[in-house]
mmCIF file with all atom_site columns, C-alpha atoms in Angstrom:
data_model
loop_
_atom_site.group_PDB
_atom_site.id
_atom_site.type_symbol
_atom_site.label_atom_id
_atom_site.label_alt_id
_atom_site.label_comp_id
_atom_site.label_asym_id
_atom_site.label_entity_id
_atom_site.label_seq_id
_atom_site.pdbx_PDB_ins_code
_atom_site.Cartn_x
_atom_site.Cartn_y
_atom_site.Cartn_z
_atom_site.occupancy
_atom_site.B_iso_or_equiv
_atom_site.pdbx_formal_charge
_atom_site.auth_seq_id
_atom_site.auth_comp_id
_atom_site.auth_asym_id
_atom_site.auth_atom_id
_atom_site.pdbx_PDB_model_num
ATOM 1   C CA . UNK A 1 1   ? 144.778 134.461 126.783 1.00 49.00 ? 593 UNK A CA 1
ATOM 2   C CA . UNK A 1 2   ? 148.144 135.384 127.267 1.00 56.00 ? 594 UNK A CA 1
ATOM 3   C CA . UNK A 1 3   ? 149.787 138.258 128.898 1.00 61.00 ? 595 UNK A CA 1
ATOM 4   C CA . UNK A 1 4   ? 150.184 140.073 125.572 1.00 62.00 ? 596 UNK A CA 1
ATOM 5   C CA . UNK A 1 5   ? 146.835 139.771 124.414 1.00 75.00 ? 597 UNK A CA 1
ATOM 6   C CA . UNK A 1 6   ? 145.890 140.665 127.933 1.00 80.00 ? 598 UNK A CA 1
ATOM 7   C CA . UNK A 1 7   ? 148.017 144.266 127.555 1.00 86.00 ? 599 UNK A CA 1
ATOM 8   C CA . UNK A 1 8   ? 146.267 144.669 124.496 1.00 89.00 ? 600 UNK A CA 1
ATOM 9   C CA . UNK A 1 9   ? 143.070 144.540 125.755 1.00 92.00 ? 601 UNK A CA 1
ATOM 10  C CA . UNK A 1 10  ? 143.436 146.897 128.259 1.00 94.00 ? 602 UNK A CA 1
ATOM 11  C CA . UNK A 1 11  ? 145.089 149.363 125.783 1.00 95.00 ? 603 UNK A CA 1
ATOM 12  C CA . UNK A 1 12  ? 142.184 149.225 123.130 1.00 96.00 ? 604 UNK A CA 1
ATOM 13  C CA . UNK A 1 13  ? 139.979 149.942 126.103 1.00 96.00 ? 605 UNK A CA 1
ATOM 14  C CA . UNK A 1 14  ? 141.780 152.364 127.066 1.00 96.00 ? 606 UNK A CA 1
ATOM 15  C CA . UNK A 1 15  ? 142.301 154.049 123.778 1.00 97.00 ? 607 UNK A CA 1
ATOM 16  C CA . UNK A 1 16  ? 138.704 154.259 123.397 1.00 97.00 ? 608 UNK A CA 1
ATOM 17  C CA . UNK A 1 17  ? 137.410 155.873 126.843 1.00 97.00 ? 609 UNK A CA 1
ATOM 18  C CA . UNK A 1 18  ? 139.734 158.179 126.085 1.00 97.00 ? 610 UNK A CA 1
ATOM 19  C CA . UNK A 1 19  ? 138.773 159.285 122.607 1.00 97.00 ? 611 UNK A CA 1
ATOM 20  C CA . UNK A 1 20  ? 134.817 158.875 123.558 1.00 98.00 ? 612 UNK A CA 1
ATOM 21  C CA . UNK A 1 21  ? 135.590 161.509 126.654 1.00 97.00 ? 613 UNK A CA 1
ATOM 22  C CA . UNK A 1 22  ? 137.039 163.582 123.891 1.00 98.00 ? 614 UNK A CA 1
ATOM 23  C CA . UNK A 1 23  ? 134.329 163.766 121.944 1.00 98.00 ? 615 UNK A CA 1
ATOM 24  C CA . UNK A 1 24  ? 131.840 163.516 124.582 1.00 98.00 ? 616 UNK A CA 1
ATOM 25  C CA . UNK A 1 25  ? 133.633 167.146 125.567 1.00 98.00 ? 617 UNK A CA 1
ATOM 26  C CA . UNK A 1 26  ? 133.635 168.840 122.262 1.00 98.00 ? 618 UNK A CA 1
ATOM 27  C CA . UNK A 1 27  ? 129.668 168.099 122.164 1.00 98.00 ? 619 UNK A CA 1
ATOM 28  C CA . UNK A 1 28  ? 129.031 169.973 125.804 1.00 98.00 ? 620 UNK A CA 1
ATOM 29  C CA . UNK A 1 29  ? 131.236 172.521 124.572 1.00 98.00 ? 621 UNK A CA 1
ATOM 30  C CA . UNK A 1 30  ? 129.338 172.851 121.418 1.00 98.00 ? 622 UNK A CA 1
ATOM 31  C CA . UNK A 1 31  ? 126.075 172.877 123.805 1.00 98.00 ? 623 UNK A CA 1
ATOM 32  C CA . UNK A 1 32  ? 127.012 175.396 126.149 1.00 98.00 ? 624 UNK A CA 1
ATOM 33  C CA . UNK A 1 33  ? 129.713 177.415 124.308 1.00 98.00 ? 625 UNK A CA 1
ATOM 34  C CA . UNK A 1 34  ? 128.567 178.034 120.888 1.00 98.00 ? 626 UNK A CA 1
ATOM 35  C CA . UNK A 1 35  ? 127.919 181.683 121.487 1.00 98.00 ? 627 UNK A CA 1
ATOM 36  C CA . UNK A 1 36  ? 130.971 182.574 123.001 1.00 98.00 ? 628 UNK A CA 1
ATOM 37  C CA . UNK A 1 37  ? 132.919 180.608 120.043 1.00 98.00 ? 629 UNK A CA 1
ATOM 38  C CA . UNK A 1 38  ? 131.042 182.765 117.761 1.00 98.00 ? 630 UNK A CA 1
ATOM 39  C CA . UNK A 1 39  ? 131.710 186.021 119.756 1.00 98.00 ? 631 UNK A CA 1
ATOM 40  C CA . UNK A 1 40  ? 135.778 185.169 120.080 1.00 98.00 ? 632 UNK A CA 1
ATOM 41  C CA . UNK A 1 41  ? 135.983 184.584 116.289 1.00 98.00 ? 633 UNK A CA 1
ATOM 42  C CA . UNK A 1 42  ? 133.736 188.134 116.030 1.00 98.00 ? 634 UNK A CA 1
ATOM 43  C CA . UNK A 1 43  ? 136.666 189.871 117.839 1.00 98.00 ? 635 UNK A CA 1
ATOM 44  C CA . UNK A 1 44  ? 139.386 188.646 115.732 1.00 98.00 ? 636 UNK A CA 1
ATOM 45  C CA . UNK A 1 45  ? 137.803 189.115 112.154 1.00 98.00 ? 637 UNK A CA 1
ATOM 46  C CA . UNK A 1 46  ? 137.096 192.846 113.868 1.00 98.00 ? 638 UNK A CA 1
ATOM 47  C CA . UNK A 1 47  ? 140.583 192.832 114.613 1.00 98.00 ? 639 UNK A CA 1
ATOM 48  C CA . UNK A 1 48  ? 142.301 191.863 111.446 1.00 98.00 ? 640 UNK A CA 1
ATOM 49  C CA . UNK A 1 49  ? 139.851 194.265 109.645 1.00 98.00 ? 641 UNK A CA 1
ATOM 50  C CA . UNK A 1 50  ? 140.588 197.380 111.793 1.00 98.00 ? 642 UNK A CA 1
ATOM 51  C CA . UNK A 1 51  ? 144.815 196.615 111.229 1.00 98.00 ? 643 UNK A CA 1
ATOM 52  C CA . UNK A 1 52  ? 145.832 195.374 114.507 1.00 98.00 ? 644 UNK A CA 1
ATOM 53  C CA . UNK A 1 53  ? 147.366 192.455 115.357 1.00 98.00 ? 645 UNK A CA 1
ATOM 54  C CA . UNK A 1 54  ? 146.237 189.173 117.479 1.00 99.00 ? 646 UNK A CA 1
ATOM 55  C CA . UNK A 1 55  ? 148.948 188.372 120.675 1.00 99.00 ? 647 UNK A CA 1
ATOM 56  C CA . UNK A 1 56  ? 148.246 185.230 122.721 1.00 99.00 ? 648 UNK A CA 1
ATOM 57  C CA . UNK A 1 57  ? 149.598 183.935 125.787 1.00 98.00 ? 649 UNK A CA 1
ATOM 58  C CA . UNK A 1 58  ? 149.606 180.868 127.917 1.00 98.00 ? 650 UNK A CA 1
ATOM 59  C CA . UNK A 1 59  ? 152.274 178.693 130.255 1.00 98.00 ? 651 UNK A CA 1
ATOM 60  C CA . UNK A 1 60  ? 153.123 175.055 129.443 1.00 98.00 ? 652 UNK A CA 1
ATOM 61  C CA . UNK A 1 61  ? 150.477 173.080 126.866 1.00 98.00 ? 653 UNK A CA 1
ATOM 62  C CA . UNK A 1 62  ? 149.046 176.458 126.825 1.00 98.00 ? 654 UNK A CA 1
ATOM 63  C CA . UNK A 1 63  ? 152.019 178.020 125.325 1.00 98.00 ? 655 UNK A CA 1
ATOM 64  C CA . UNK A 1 64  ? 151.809 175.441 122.535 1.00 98.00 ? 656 UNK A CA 1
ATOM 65  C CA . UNK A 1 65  ? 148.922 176.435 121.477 1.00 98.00 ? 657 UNK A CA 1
ATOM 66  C CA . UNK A 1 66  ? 149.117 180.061 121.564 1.00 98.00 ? 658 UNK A CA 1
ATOM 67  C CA . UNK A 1 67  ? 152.238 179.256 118.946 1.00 98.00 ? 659 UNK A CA 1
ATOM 68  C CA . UNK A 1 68  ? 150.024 177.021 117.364 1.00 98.00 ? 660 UNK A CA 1
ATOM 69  C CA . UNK A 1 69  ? 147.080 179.778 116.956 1.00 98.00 ? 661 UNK A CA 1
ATOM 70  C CA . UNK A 1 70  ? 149.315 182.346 115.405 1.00 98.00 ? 662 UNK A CA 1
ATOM 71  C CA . UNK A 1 71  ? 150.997 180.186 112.740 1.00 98.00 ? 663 UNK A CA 1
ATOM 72  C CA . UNK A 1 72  ? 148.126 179.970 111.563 1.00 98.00 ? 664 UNK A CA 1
ATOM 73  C CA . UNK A 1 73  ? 146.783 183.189 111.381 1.00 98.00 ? 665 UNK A CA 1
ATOM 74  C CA . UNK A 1 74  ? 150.660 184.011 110.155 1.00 98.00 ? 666 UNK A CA 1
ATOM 75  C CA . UNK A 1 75  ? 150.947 181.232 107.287 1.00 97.00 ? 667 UNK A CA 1
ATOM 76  C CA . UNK A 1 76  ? 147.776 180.153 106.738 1.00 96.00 ? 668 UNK A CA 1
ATOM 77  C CA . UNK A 1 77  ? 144.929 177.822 107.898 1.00 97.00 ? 669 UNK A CA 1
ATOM 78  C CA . UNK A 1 78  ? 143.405 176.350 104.620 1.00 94.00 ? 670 UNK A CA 1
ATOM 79  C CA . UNK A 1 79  ? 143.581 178.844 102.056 1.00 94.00 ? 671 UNK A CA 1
ATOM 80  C CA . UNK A 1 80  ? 145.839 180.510 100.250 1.00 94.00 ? 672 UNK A CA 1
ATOM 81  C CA . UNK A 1 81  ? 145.488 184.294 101.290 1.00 96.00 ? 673 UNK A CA 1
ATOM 82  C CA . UNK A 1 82  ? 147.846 187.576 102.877 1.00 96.00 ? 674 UNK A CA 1
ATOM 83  C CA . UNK A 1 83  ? 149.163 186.326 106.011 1.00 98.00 ? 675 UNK A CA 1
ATOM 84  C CA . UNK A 1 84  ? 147.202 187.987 108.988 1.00 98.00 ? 676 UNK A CA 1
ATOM 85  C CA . UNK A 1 85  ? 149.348 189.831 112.336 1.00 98.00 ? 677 UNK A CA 1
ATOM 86  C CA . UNK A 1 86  ? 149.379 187.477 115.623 1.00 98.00 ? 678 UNK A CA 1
ATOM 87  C CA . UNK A 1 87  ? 152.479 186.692 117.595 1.00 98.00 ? 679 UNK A CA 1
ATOM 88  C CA . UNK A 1 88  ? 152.644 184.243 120.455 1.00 98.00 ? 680 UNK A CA 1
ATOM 89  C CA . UNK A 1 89  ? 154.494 185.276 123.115 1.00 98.00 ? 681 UNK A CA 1
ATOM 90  C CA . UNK A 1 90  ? 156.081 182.633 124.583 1.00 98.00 ? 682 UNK A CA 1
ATOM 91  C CA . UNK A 1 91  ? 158.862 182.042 121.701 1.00 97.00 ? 683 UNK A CA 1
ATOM 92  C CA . UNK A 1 92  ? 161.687 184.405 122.529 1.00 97.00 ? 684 UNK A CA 1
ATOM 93  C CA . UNK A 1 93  ? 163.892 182.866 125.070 1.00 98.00 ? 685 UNK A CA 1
ATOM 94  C CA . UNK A 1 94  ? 165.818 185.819 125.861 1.00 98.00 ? 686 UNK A CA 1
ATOM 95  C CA . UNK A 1 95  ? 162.708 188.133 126.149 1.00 98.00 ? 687 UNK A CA 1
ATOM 96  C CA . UNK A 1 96  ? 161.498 185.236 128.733 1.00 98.00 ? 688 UNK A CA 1
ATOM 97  C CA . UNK A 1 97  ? 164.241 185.152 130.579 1.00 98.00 ? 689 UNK A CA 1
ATOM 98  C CA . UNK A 1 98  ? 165.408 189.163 130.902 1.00 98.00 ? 690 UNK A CA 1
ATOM 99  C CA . UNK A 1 99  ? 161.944 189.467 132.203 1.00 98.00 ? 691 UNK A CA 1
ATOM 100 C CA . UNK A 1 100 ? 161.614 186.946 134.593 1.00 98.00 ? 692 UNK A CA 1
ATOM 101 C CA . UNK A 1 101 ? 164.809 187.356 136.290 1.00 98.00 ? 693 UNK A CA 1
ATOM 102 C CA . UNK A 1 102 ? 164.354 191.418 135.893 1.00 98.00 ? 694 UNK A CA 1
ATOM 103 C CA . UNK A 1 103 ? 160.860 191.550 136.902 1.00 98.00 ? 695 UNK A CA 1
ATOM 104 C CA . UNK A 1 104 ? 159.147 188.078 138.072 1.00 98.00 ? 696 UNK A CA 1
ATOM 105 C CA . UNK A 1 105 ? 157.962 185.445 136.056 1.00 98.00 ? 697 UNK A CA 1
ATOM 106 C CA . UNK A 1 106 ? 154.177 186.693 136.628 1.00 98.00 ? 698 UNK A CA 1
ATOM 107 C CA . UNK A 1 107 ? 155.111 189.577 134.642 1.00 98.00 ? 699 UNK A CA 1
ATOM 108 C CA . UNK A 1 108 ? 156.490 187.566 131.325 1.00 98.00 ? 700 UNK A CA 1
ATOM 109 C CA . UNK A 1 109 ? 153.667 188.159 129.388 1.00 98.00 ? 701 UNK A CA 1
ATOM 110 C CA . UNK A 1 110 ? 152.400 191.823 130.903 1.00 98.00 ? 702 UNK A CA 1
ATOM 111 C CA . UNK A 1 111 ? 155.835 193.728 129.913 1.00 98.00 ? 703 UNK A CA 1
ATOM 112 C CA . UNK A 1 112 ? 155.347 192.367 126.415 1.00 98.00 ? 704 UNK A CA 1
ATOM 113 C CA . UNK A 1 113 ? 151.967 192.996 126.041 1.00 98.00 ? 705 UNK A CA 1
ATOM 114 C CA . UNK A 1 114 ? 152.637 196.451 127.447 1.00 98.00 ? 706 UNK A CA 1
ATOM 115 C CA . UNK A 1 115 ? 155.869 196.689 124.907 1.00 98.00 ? 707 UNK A CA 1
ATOM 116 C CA . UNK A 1 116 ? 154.266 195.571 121.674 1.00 98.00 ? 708 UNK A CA 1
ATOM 117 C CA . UNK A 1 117 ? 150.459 195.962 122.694 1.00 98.00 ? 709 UNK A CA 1
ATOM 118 C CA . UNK A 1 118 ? 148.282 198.583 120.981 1.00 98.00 ? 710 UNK A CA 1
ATOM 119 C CA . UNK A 1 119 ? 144.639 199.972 121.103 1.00 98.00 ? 711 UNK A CA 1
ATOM 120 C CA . UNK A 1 120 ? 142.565 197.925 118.999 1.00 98.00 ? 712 UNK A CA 1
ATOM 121 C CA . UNK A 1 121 ? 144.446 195.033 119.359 1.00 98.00 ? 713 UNK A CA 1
ATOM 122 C CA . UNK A 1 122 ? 143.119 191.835 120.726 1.00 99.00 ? 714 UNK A CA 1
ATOM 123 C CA . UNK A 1 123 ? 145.053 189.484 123.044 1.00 99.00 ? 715 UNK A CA 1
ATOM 124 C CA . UNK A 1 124 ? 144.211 186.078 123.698 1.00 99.00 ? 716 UNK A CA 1
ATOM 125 C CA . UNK A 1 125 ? 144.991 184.704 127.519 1.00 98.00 ? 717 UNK A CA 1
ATOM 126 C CA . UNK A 1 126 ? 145.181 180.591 127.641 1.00 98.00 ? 718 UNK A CA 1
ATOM 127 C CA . UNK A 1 127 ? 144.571 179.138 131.244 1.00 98.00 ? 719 UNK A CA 1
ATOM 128 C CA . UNK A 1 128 ? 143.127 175.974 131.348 1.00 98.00 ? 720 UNK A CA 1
ATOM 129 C CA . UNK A 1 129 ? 142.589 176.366 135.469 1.00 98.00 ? 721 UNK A CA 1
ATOM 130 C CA . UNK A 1 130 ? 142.225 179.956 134.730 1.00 98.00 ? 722 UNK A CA 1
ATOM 131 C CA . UNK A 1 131 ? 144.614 180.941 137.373 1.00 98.00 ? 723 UNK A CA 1
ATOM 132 C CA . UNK A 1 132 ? 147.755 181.685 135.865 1.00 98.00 ? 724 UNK A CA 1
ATOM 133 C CA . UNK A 1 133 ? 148.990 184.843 137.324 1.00 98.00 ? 725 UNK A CA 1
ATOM 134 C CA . UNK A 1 134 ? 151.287 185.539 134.219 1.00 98.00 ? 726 UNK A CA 1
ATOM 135 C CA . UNK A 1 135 ? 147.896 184.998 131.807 1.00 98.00 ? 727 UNK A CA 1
ATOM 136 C CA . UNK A 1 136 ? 146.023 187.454 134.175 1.00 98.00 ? 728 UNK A CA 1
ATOM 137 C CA . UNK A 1 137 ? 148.476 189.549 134.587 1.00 98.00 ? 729 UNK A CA 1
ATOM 138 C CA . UNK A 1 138 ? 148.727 190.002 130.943 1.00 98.00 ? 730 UNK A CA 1
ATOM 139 C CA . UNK A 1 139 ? 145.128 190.403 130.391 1.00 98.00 ? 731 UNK A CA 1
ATOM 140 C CA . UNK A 1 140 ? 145.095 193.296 133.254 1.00 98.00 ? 732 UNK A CA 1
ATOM 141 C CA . UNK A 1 141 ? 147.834 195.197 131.118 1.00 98.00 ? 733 UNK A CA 1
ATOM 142 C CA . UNK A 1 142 ? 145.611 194.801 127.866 1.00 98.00 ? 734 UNK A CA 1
ATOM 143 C CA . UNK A 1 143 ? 142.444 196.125 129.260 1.00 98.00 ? 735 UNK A CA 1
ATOM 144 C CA . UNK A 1 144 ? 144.538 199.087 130.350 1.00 98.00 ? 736 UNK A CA 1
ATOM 145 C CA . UNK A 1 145 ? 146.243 199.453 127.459 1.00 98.00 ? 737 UNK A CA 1
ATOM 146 C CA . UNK A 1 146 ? 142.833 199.702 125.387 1.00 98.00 ? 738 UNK A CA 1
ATOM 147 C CA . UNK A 1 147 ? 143.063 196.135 124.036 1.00 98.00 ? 739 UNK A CA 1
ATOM 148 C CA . UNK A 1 148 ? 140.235 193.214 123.171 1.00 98.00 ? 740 UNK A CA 1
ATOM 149 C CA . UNK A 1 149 ? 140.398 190.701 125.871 1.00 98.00 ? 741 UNK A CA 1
ATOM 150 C CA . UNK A 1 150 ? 140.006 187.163 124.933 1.00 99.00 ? 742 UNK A CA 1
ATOM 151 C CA . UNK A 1 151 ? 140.148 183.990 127.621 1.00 98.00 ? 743 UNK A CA 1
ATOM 152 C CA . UNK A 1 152 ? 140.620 180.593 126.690 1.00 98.00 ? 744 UNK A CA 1
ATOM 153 C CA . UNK A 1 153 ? 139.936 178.697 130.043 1.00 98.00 ? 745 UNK A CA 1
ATOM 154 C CA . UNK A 1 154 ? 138.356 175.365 131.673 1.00 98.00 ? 746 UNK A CA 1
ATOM 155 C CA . UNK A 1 155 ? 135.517 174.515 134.223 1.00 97.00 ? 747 UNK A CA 1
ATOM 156 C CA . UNK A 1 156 ? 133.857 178.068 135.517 1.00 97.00 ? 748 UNK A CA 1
ATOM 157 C CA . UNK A 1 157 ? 136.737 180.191 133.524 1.00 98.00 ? 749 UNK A CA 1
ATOM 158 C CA . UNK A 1 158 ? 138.309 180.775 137.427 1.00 98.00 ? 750 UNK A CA 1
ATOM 159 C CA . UNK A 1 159 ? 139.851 184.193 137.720 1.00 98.00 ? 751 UNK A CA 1
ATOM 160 C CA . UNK A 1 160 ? 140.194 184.754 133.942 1.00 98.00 ? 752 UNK A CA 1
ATOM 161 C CA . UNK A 1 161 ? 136.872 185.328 133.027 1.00 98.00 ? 753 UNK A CA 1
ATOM 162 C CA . UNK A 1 162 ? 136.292 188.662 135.132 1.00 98.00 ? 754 UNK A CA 1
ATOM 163 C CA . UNK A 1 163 ? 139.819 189.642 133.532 1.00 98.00 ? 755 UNK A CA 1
ATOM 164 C CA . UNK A 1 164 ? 138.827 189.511 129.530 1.00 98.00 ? 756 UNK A CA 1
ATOM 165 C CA . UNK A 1 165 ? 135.666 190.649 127.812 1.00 98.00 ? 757 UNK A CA 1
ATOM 166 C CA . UNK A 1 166 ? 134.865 186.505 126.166 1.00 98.00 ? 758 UNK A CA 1
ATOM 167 C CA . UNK A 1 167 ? 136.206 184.069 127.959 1.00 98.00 ? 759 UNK A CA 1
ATOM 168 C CA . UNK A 1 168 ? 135.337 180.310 126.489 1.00 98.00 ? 760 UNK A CA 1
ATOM 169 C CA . UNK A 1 169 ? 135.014 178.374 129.349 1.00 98.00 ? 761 UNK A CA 1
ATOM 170 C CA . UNK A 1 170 ? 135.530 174.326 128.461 1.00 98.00 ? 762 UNK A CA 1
ATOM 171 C CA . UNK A 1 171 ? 133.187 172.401 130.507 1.00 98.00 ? 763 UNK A CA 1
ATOM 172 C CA . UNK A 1 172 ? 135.596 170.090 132.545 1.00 98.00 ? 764 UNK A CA 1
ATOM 173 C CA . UNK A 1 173 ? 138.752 169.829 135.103 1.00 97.00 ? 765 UNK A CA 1
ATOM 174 C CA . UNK A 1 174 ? 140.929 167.218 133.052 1.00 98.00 ? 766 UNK A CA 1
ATOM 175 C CA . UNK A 1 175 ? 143.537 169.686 131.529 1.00 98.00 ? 767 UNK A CA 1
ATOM 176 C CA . UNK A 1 176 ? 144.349 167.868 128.536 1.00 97.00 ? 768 UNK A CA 1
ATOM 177 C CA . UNK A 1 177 ? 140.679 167.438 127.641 1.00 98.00 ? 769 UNK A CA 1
ATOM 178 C CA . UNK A 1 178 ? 140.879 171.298 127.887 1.00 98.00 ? 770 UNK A CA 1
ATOM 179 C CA . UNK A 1 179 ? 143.374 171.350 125.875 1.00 98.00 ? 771 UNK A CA 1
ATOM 180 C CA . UNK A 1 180 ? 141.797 169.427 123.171 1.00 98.00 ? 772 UNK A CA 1
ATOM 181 C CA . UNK A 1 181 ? 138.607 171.296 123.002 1.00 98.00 ? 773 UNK A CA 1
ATOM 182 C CA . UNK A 1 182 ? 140.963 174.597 123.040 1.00 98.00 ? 774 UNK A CA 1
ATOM 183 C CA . UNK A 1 183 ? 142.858 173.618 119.984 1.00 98.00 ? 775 UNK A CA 1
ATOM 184 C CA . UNK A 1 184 ? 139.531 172.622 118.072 1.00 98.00 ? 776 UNK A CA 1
ATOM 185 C CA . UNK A 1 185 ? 138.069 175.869 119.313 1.00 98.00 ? 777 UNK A CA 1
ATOM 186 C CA . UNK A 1 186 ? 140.878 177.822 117.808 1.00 98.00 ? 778 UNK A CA 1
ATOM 187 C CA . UNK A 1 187 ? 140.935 176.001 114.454 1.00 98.00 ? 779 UNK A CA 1
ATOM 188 C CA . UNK A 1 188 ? 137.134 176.881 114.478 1.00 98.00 ? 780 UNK A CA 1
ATOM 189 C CA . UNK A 1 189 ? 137.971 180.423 114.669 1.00 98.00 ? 781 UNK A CA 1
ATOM 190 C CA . UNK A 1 190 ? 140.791 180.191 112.266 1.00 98.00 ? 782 UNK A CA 1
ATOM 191 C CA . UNK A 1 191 ? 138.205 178.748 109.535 1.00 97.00 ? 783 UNK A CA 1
ATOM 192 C CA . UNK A 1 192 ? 135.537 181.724 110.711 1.00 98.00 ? 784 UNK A CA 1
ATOM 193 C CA . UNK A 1 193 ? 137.971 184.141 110.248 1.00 98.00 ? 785 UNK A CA 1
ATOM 194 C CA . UNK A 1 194 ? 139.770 183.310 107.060 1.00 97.00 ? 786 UNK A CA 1
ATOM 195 C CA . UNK A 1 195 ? 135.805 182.799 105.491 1.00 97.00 ? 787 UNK A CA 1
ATOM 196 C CA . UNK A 1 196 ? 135.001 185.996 106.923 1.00 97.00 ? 788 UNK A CA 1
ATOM 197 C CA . UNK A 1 197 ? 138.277 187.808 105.461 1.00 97.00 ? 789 UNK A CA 1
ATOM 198 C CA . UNK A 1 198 ? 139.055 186.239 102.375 1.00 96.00 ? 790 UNK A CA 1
ATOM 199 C CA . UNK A 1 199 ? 135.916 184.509 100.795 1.00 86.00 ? 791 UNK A CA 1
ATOM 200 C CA . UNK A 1 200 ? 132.039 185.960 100.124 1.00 62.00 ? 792 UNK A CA 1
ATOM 201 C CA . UNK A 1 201 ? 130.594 183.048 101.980 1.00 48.00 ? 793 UNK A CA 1
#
């Protein structure tokens, strides 16, 4: 065999643990989860229906997907329908910065949830250790400010889940598995809600 075939080997095998610990994750998740998926997308489709808009929040891969989460509530998931209120609030470079040099960088995502927040609106806190001061910080201002508190989090949800009302809690400490499972999660949610909005199913 030669050193090639060798590489390629490894990288097949490779390929594959990873992928089967993947899926292996989504079906614990599915196990252990499945009523706090179904009470996240609950708050949303309440959400939408009462008027108020959907903010989400998260640092790094995290921030990804809350922009990734509300362009598709904004455009559209998979069917053609009014485009629904969410803004991720991680895009606006010289909102980021003013705050974090004015006020710390833990307060990044509480000023704006405090400047565009309002009751009835839900907003969505993305930690995959569940630690992140800016998420929690955030999710503090919301519950004062008379908002629905949602946490997207790993392992035991850490410090997020006594700071939101759900909080799914991904059963693992490899971040990007987290990741994974959150982005599934939240295209799961996306499909409830657009059903529940925009279809008699």
């Amino acid at each position: 065999m030669t050193p090639v075939d060798s590489r390629s080997d490894a990288y097949t095998r490779w390929a594959v643990e990873e992928i089967e610990a993947s899926i292996d994750l989504k079906r614990r998740t599915l196990e252990t989860q499945l009523p706090v998926i179904v009470a996240i997308a609950q708050r949303i489709v309440d959400t939408f229906r009462r008027g108020n808009r959907v903010l989400l929040c998260g640092n790094g891969g995290s921030a990804a997907d809350a922009q990734h989460i509300a362009a598709e509530f904004v455009s559209r998931f998979r069917r053609e329908r009014r485009g629904l209120p969410a803004i991720a609030l991680t895009t606006d470079t010289s909102i980021l910065t003013a705050i974090g040099n004015d006020y710390g960088y833990e307060r990044v995502f509480a000023r704006q949830v405090e400047a565009l927040g309002q009751p009835g609106d839900a907003v969505i806190g993305i930690s995959t250790s569940g630690t992140s001061a800016s998420v929690l910080a955030a999710m503090r201002t919301a519950r004062d400010g008379g908002m629905t508190t949602i946490g997207l989090a790993g392992a035991t949800g850490g410090l997020l889940i006594d700071h939101v009302e759900v909080c799914l809690c991904v059963p693992s400490h490899n971040t990007a598995r987290i990741q994974e499972v959150h982005i599934t999660v939240a295209h799961v949610v996306c499909e409830i809600v657009e059903r529940a909005l925009f279809s008699s199913v």
